[in-house]
Short mmCIF file of N, CA and C in Angstrom, two decimals:
data_model
loop_
_atom_site.label_atom_id
_atom_site.label_comp_id
_atom_site.label_asym_id
_atom_site.label_seq_id
_atom_site.Cartn_x
_atom_site.Cartn_y
_atom_site.Cartn_z
N UNK A 8 0.82 -1.20 0.00
CA UNK A 8 0.00 0.00 0.00
C UNK A 8 0.87 1.26 0.00
N UNK A 9 1.95 1.23 0.79
CA UNK A 9 2.83 2.38 0.89
C UNK A 9 3.46 2.70 -0.46
N UNK A 10 3.81 1.65 -1.21
CA UNK A 10 4.42 1.87 -2.52
C UNK A 10 3.46 2.64 -3.43
N UNK A 11 2.19 2.28 -3.39
CA UNK A 11 1.21 2.97 -4.23
C UNK A 11 1.09 4.44 -3.84
N UNK A 12 1.14 4.72 -2.55
CA UNK A 12 1.05 6.11 -2.09
C UNK A 12 2.26 6.91 -2.58
N UNK A 13 3.44 6.32 -2.52
CA UNK A 13 4.63 7.01 -3.02
C UNK A 13 4.51 7.27 -4.52
N UNK A 14 4.02 6.26 -5.26
CA UNK A 14 3.88 6.42 -6.71
C UNK A 14 2.85 7.48 -7.05
N UNK A 15 1.71 7.44 -6.41
CA UNK A 15 0.67 8.45 -6.65
C UNK A 15 1.18 9.84 -6.27
N UNK A 16 1.88 9.93 -5.16
CA UNK A 16 2.46 11.20 -4.75
C UNK A 16 3.44 11.74 -5.79
N UNK A 17 4.29 10.85 -6.31
CA UNK A 17 5.27 11.26 -7.33
C UNK A 17 4.57 11.76 -8.59
N UNK A 18 3.53 11.07 -9.00
CA UNK A 18 2.80 11.46 -10.21
C UNK A 18 2.11 12.81 -10.01
N UNK A 19 1.38 12.94 -8.91
CA UNK A 19 0.63 14.18 -8.65
C UNK A 19 1.58 15.37 -8.52
N UNK A 20 2.69 15.18 -7.80
CA UNK A 20 3.64 16.28 -7.63
C UNK A 20 4.31 16.67 -8.94
N UNK A 21 4.66 15.67 -9.75
CA UNK A 21 5.30 15.98 -11.04
C UNK A 21 4.34 16.70 -11.97
N UNK A 22 3.11 16.26 -12.03
CA UNK A 22 2.11 16.92 -12.87
C UNK A 22 1.86 18.34 -12.34
N UNK A 23 1.77 18.47 -11.03
CA UNK A 23 1.60 19.80 -10.45
C UNK A 23 2.76 20.72 -10.77
N UNK A 24 3.97 20.19 -10.70
CA UNK A 24 5.16 20.98 -11.04
C UNK A 24 5.15 21.40 -12.50
N UNK A 25 4.75 20.50 -13.36
CA UNK A 25 4.71 20.81 -14.80
C UNK A 25 3.64 21.84 -15.11
N UNK A 26 2.47 21.70 -14.51
CA UNK A 26 1.42 22.69 -14.72
C UNK A 26 1.82 24.04 -14.13
N UNK A 27 2.54 24.02 -13.01
CA UNK A 27 3.05 25.26 -12.43
C UNK A 27 4.06 25.92 -13.37
N UNK A 28 4.82 25.11 -14.07
CA UNK A 28 5.77 25.64 -15.04
C UNK A 28 5.03 26.42 -16.12
N UNK A 29 3.92 25.87 -16.58
CA UNK A 29 3.10 26.57 -17.58
C UNK A 29 2.52 27.85 -17.01
N UNK A 30 2.06 27.80 -15.75
CA UNK A 30 1.50 28.99 -15.11
C UNK A 30 2.56 30.06 -14.85
N UNK A 31 3.80 29.65 -14.69
CA UNK A 31 4.88 30.61 -14.41
C UNK A 31 5.18 31.50 -15.61
N UNK A 32 4.67 31.14 -16.78
CA UNK A 32 4.84 31.99 -17.96
C UNK A 32 4.19 33.36 -17.70
N UNK A 33 3.05 33.34 -17.02
CA UNK A 33 2.31 34.57 -16.74
C UNK A 33 2.61 35.17 -15.38
N UNK A 34 3.08 34.36 -14.45
CA UNK A 34 3.32 34.85 -13.09
C UNK A 34 4.50 34.10 -12.48
N UNK A 35 5.57 34.83 -12.20
CA UNK A 35 6.79 34.22 -11.68
C UNK A 35 6.58 33.54 -10.33
N UNK A 36 5.55 33.89 -9.62
CA UNK A 36 5.27 33.26 -8.33
C UNK A 36 5.07 31.76 -8.42
N UNK A 37 4.70 31.27 -9.58
CA UNK A 37 4.47 29.84 -9.77
C UNK A 37 5.75 29.03 -9.80
N UNK A 38 6.92 29.70 -9.85
CA UNK A 38 8.18 28.97 -9.81
C UNK A 38 8.32 28.17 -8.52
N UNK A 39 7.74 28.65 -7.44
CA UNK A 39 7.75 27.91 -6.19
C UNK A 39 7.04 26.56 -6.37
N UNK A 40 5.91 26.58 -7.08
CA UNK A 40 5.20 25.33 -7.36
C UNK A 40 6.01 24.38 -8.22
N UNK A 41 6.78 24.94 -9.14
CA UNK A 41 7.64 24.11 -9.98
C UNK A 41 8.66 23.39 -9.11
N UNK A 42 9.33 24.15 -8.24
CA UNK A 42 10.35 23.55 -7.38
C UNK A 42 9.78 22.52 -6.43
N UNK A 43 8.69 22.88 -5.76
CA UNK A 43 8.06 21.95 -4.82
C UNK A 43 7.59 20.69 -5.54
N UNK A 44 6.99 20.87 -6.70
CA UNK A 44 6.48 19.73 -7.46
C UNK A 44 7.57 18.76 -7.87
N UNK A 45 8.62 19.28 -8.47
CA UNK A 45 9.68 18.39 -8.96
C UNK A 45 10.51 17.79 -7.83
N UNK A 46 10.86 18.59 -6.84
CA UNK A 46 11.63 18.05 -5.71
C UNK A 46 10.79 17.01 -4.96
N UNK A 47 9.53 17.32 -4.75
CA UNK A 47 8.65 16.36 -4.09
C UNK A 47 8.47 15.08 -4.87
N UNK A 48 8.35 15.20 -6.19
CA UNK A 48 8.18 14.02 -7.03
C UNK A 48 9.41 13.12 -6.93
N UNK A 49 10.59 13.71 -7.00
CA UNK A 49 11.81 12.90 -6.93
C UNK A 49 12.02 12.33 -5.52
N UNK A 50 11.58 13.04 -4.51
CA UNK A 50 11.64 12.50 -3.15
C UNK A 50 10.73 11.27 -3.03
N UNK A 51 9.52 11.37 -3.58
CA UNK A 51 8.61 10.22 -3.56
C UNK A 51 9.17 9.04 -4.36
N UNK A 52 9.78 9.33 -5.51
CA UNK A 52 10.39 8.27 -6.30
C UNK A 52 11.52 7.59 -5.54
N UNK A 53 12.31 8.37 -4.83
CA UNK A 53 13.40 7.80 -4.03
C UNK A 53 12.84 6.88 -2.95
N UNK A 54 11.80 7.33 -2.26
CA UNK A 54 11.18 6.50 -1.23
C UNK A 54 10.58 5.23 -1.83
N UNK A 55 10.01 5.36 -3.01
CA UNK A 55 9.43 4.21 -3.69
C UNK A 55 10.50 3.18 -4.04
N UNK A 56 11.63 3.65 -4.55
CA UNK A 56 12.71 2.73 -4.88
C UNK A 56 13.30 2.10 -3.62
N UNK A 57 13.42 2.87 -2.55
CA UNK A 57 13.90 2.32 -1.28
C UNK A 57 12.95 1.26 -0.74
N UNK A 58 11.67 1.38 -1.06
CA UNK A 58 10.67 0.40 -0.61
C UNK A 58 10.72 -0.88 -1.44
N UNK A 59 11.58 -0.89 -2.46
CA UNK A 59 11.78 -2.11 -3.22
C UNK A 59 11.13 -2.16 -4.59
N UNK A 60 10.58 -1.07 -5.06
CA UNK A 60 9.96 -1.07 -6.39
C UNK A 60 11.05 -1.12 -7.46
N UNK A 61 10.84 -1.88 -8.52
CA UNK A 61 11.83 -1.94 -9.60
C UNK A 61 11.87 -0.63 -10.40
N UNK A 62 13.07 -0.19 -10.75
CA UNK A 62 13.26 1.11 -11.39
C UNK A 62 12.58 1.19 -12.76
N UNK A 63 12.67 0.15 -13.56
CA UNK A 63 12.09 0.18 -14.91
C UNK A 63 10.58 0.38 -14.87
N UNK A 64 9.94 -0.38 -14.04
CA UNK A 64 8.49 -0.26 -13.91
C UNK A 64 8.10 1.06 -13.27
N UNK A 65 8.81 1.43 -12.22
CA UNK A 65 8.52 2.69 -11.53
C UNK A 65 8.61 3.87 -12.47
N UNK A 66 9.71 3.96 -13.20
CA UNK A 66 9.90 5.08 -14.11
C UNK A 66 8.87 5.06 -15.23
N UNK A 67 8.57 3.88 -15.76
CA UNK A 67 7.60 3.77 -16.84
C UNK A 67 6.21 4.25 -16.43
N UNK A 68 5.74 3.79 -15.29
CA UNK A 68 4.42 4.18 -14.82
C UNK A 68 4.39 5.68 -14.50
N UNK A 69 5.43 6.16 -13.83
CA UNK A 69 5.51 7.58 -13.46
C UNK A 69 5.52 8.47 -14.70
N UNK A 70 6.38 8.14 -15.65
CA UNK A 70 6.52 8.97 -16.85
C UNK A 70 5.25 8.92 -17.70
N UNK A 71 4.72 7.73 -17.92
CA UNK A 71 3.52 7.60 -18.75
C UNK A 71 2.33 8.31 -18.11
N UNK A 72 2.17 8.14 -16.82
CA UNK A 72 1.07 8.80 -16.13
C UNK A 72 1.22 10.31 -16.18
N UNK A 73 2.45 10.77 -15.99
CA UNK A 73 2.71 12.21 -16.04
C UNK A 73 2.39 12.81 -17.39
N UNK A 74 2.81 12.12 -18.45
CA UNK A 74 2.54 12.60 -19.81
C UNK A 74 1.03 12.65 -20.06
N UNK A 75 0.35 11.57 -19.73
CA UNK A 75 -1.09 11.49 -19.99
C UNK A 75 -1.86 12.54 -19.19
N UNK A 76 -1.61 12.61 -17.90
CA UNK A 76 -2.34 13.57 -17.06
C UNK A 76 -2.03 15.01 -17.43
N UNK A 77 -0.76 15.29 -17.73
CA UNK A 77 -0.39 16.65 -18.10
C UNK A 77 -1.08 17.06 -19.40
N UNK A 78 -1.10 16.17 -20.38
CA UNK A 78 -1.75 16.50 -21.66
C UNK A 78 -3.24 16.75 -21.48
N UNK A 79 -3.91 15.90 -20.71
CA UNK A 79 -5.35 16.05 -20.50
C UNK A 79 -5.65 17.32 -19.69
N UNK A 80 -4.91 17.51 -18.60
CA UNK A 80 -5.16 18.70 -17.77
C UNK A 80 -4.79 19.99 -18.49
N UNK A 81 -3.74 19.97 -19.32
CA UNK A 81 -3.38 21.17 -20.08
C UNK A 81 -4.48 21.51 -21.08
N UNK A 82 -5.12 20.50 -21.64
CA UNK A 82 -6.23 20.75 -22.56
C UNK A 82 -7.42 21.37 -21.81
N UNK A 83 -7.69 20.84 -20.63
CA UNK A 83 -8.83 21.33 -19.84
C UNK A 83 -8.54 22.73 -19.27
N UNK A 84 -7.37 22.90 -18.68
CA UNK A 84 -7.07 24.15 -17.97
C UNK A 84 -6.60 25.29 -18.88
N UNK A 85 -5.84 24.95 -19.92
CA UNK A 85 -5.22 25.99 -20.74
C UNK A 85 -5.69 26.01 -22.18
N UNK A 86 -6.56 25.08 -22.53
CA UNK A 86 -7.03 25.02 -23.91
C UNK A 86 -5.99 24.50 -24.89
N UNK A 87 -4.97 23.80 -24.37
CA UNK A 87 -3.97 23.20 -25.26
C UNK A 87 -4.65 22.13 -26.12
N UNK A 88 -4.12 21.88 -27.30
CA UNK A 88 -4.74 20.88 -28.16
C UNK A 88 -4.60 19.47 -27.58
N UNK A 89 -5.63 18.66 -27.79
CA UNK A 89 -5.60 17.23 -27.46
C UNK A 89 -6.32 16.53 -28.60
N UNK A 90 -5.57 16.21 -29.63
CA UNK A 90 -6.14 15.63 -30.84
C UNK A 90 -6.31 14.12 -30.68
N UNK A 91 -6.98 13.53 -31.63
CA UNK A 91 -7.16 12.08 -31.58
C UNK A 91 -5.81 11.39 -31.72
N UNK A 92 -4.90 11.97 -32.48
CA UNK A 92 -3.57 11.38 -32.65
C UNK A 92 -2.78 11.45 -31.33
N UNK A 93 -2.89 12.56 -30.62
CA UNK A 93 -2.24 12.67 -29.31
C UNK A 93 -2.86 11.66 -28.34
N UNK A 94 -4.17 11.52 -28.39
CA UNK A 94 -4.85 10.54 -27.53
C UNK A 94 -4.40 9.12 -27.84
N UNK A 95 -4.24 8.83 -29.11
CA UNK A 95 -3.73 7.52 -29.51
C UNK A 95 -2.32 7.31 -28.97
N UNK A 96 -1.49 8.34 -29.03
CA UNK A 96 -0.14 8.25 -28.49
C UNK A 96 -0.15 7.96 -27.00
N UNK A 97 -1.04 8.61 -26.28
CA UNK A 97 -1.17 8.36 -24.84
C UNK A 97 -1.56 6.91 -24.58
N UNK A 98 -2.50 6.40 -25.37
CA UNK A 98 -2.91 5.00 -25.21
C UNK A 98 -1.76 4.04 -25.52
N UNK A 99 -0.95 4.36 -26.52
CA UNK A 99 0.20 3.52 -26.86
C UNK A 99 1.22 3.52 -25.72
N UNK A 100 1.46 4.69 -25.14
CA UNK A 100 2.39 4.78 -24.00
C UNK A 100 1.87 3.94 -22.84
N UNK A 101 0.59 4.06 -22.55
CA UNK A 101 -0.01 3.27 -21.45
C UNK A 101 0.12 1.78 -21.76
N UNK A 102 -0.13 1.41 -23.02
CA UNK A 102 0.03 0.01 -23.41
C UNK A 102 1.46 -0.47 -23.23
N UNK A 103 2.42 0.38 -23.55
CA UNK A 103 3.82 0.02 -23.37
C UNK A 103 4.17 -0.21 -21.91
N UNK A 104 3.65 0.63 -21.04
CA UNK A 104 3.90 0.46 -19.61
C UNK A 104 3.25 -0.84 -19.12
N UNK A 105 2.06 -1.15 -19.61
CA UNK A 105 1.42 -2.41 -19.23
C UNK A 105 2.24 -3.61 -19.68
N UNK A 106 2.82 -3.54 -20.87
CA UNK A 106 3.67 -4.63 -21.35
C UNK A 106 4.92 -4.78 -20.48
N UNK A 107 5.50 -3.67 -20.05
CA UNK A 107 6.65 -3.73 -19.14
C UNK A 107 6.25 -4.40 -17.84
N UNK A 108 5.09 -4.05 -17.29
CA UNK A 108 4.61 -4.66 -16.05
C UNK A 108 4.36 -6.15 -16.23
N UNK A 109 3.72 -6.52 -17.33
CA UNK A 109 3.45 -7.94 -17.58
C UNK A 109 4.76 -8.70 -17.70
N UNK A 110 5.72 -8.13 -18.40
CA UNK A 110 7.03 -8.78 -18.54
C UNK A 110 7.74 -8.89 -17.20
N UNK A 111 7.66 -7.86 -16.38
CA UNK A 111 8.30 -7.90 -15.06
C UNK A 111 7.63 -8.94 -14.18
N UNK A 112 6.31 -9.03 -14.24
CA UNK A 112 5.59 -10.03 -13.45
C UNK A 112 5.97 -11.43 -13.87
N UNK A 113 6.05 -11.65 -15.17
CA UNK A 113 6.45 -12.97 -15.67
C UNK A 113 7.86 -13.30 -15.22
N UNK A 114 8.74 -12.33 -15.23
CA UNK A 114 10.12 -12.54 -14.80
C UNK A 114 10.19 -12.87 -13.32
N UNK A 115 9.38 -12.18 -12.51
CA UNK A 115 9.37 -12.45 -11.07
C UNK A 115 8.84 -13.86 -10.79
N UNK A 116 7.84 -14.28 -11.55
CA UNK A 116 7.30 -15.64 -11.36
C UNK A 116 8.30 -16.69 -11.77
N UNK A 117 9.08 -16.42 -12.82
CA UNK A 117 10.04 -17.40 -13.33
C UNK A 117 11.32 -17.42 -12.51
N UNK A 118 11.62 -16.36 -11.79
CA UNK A 118 12.88 -16.26 -11.04
C UNK A 118 13.07 -17.39 -10.03
N UNK A 119 12.07 -17.77 -9.23
CA UNK A 119 12.31 -18.87 -8.29
C UNK A 119 12.67 -20.18 -8.99
N UNK A 120 12.06 -20.43 -10.16
CA UNK A 120 12.36 -21.65 -10.90
C UNK A 120 13.78 -21.60 -11.43
N UNK A 121 14.23 -20.46 -11.88
CA UNK A 121 15.60 -20.32 -12.37
C UNK A 121 16.59 -20.57 -11.25
N UNK A 122 16.31 -20.08 -10.05
CA UNK A 122 17.19 -20.30 -8.91
C UNK A 122 17.23 -21.77 -8.55
N UNK A 123 16.08 -22.45 -8.62
CA UNK A 123 16.04 -23.89 -8.33
C UNK A 123 16.88 -24.66 -9.32
N UNK A 124 16.80 -24.30 -10.59
CA UNK A 124 17.58 -24.98 -11.62
C UNK A 124 19.06 -24.77 -11.40
N UNK A 125 19.47 -23.58 -11.00
CA UNK A 125 20.88 -23.28 -10.77
C UNK A 125 21.39 -24.14 -9.61
N UNK A 126 20.60 -24.26 -8.55
CA UNK A 126 21.00 -25.07 -7.40
C UNK A 126 21.09 -26.54 -7.80
N UNK A 127 20.17 -27.02 -8.63
CA UNK A 127 20.16 -28.41 -9.04
C UNK A 127 21.37 -28.74 -9.90
N UNK A 128 21.87 -27.78 -10.67
CA UNK A 128 23.02 -28.02 -11.53
C UNK A 128 24.31 -28.13 -10.75
N UNK A 129 24.37 -27.59 -9.56
CA UNK A 129 25.60 -27.62 -8.76
C UNK A 129 25.77 -28.95 -8.18
#
C-alpha cells in the first residue's frame, strides 16, 4: 500500500510541477510550485525505490502517467490541443507500460524456478 502512495504522490507532484511551469509563464510566483512539485516528485520516487519497487516499472508508470495527465489537464485548464492522434499516443504509451509490467511479473514468477535450476546443476 505504501508503494502505491509514493507512486501516486510522485505522479501528482510531477504533474503539479509541470502545470506550475506553464502557469509561471504569466506569473513568476508559480516557480515555487515548480520547485516543490519536482523536488517532491523525486523525493517520492526515491522513497518508492527504497521500498523495493523496480526502477524500470517505476519510471515507466511515473513517466507515462505524467505525460497522460499533463496532456489532459493542459487541454482542460489551458485550452492546449488534445487531438485524436495525441490521444492515440497516450494509449500507446499506457500500453507500453502495461507490457513492461506484464514482462516484469512474468520474470518475477520465473525467477524462483531459475534459482532452483541453478542449485540443481551444482
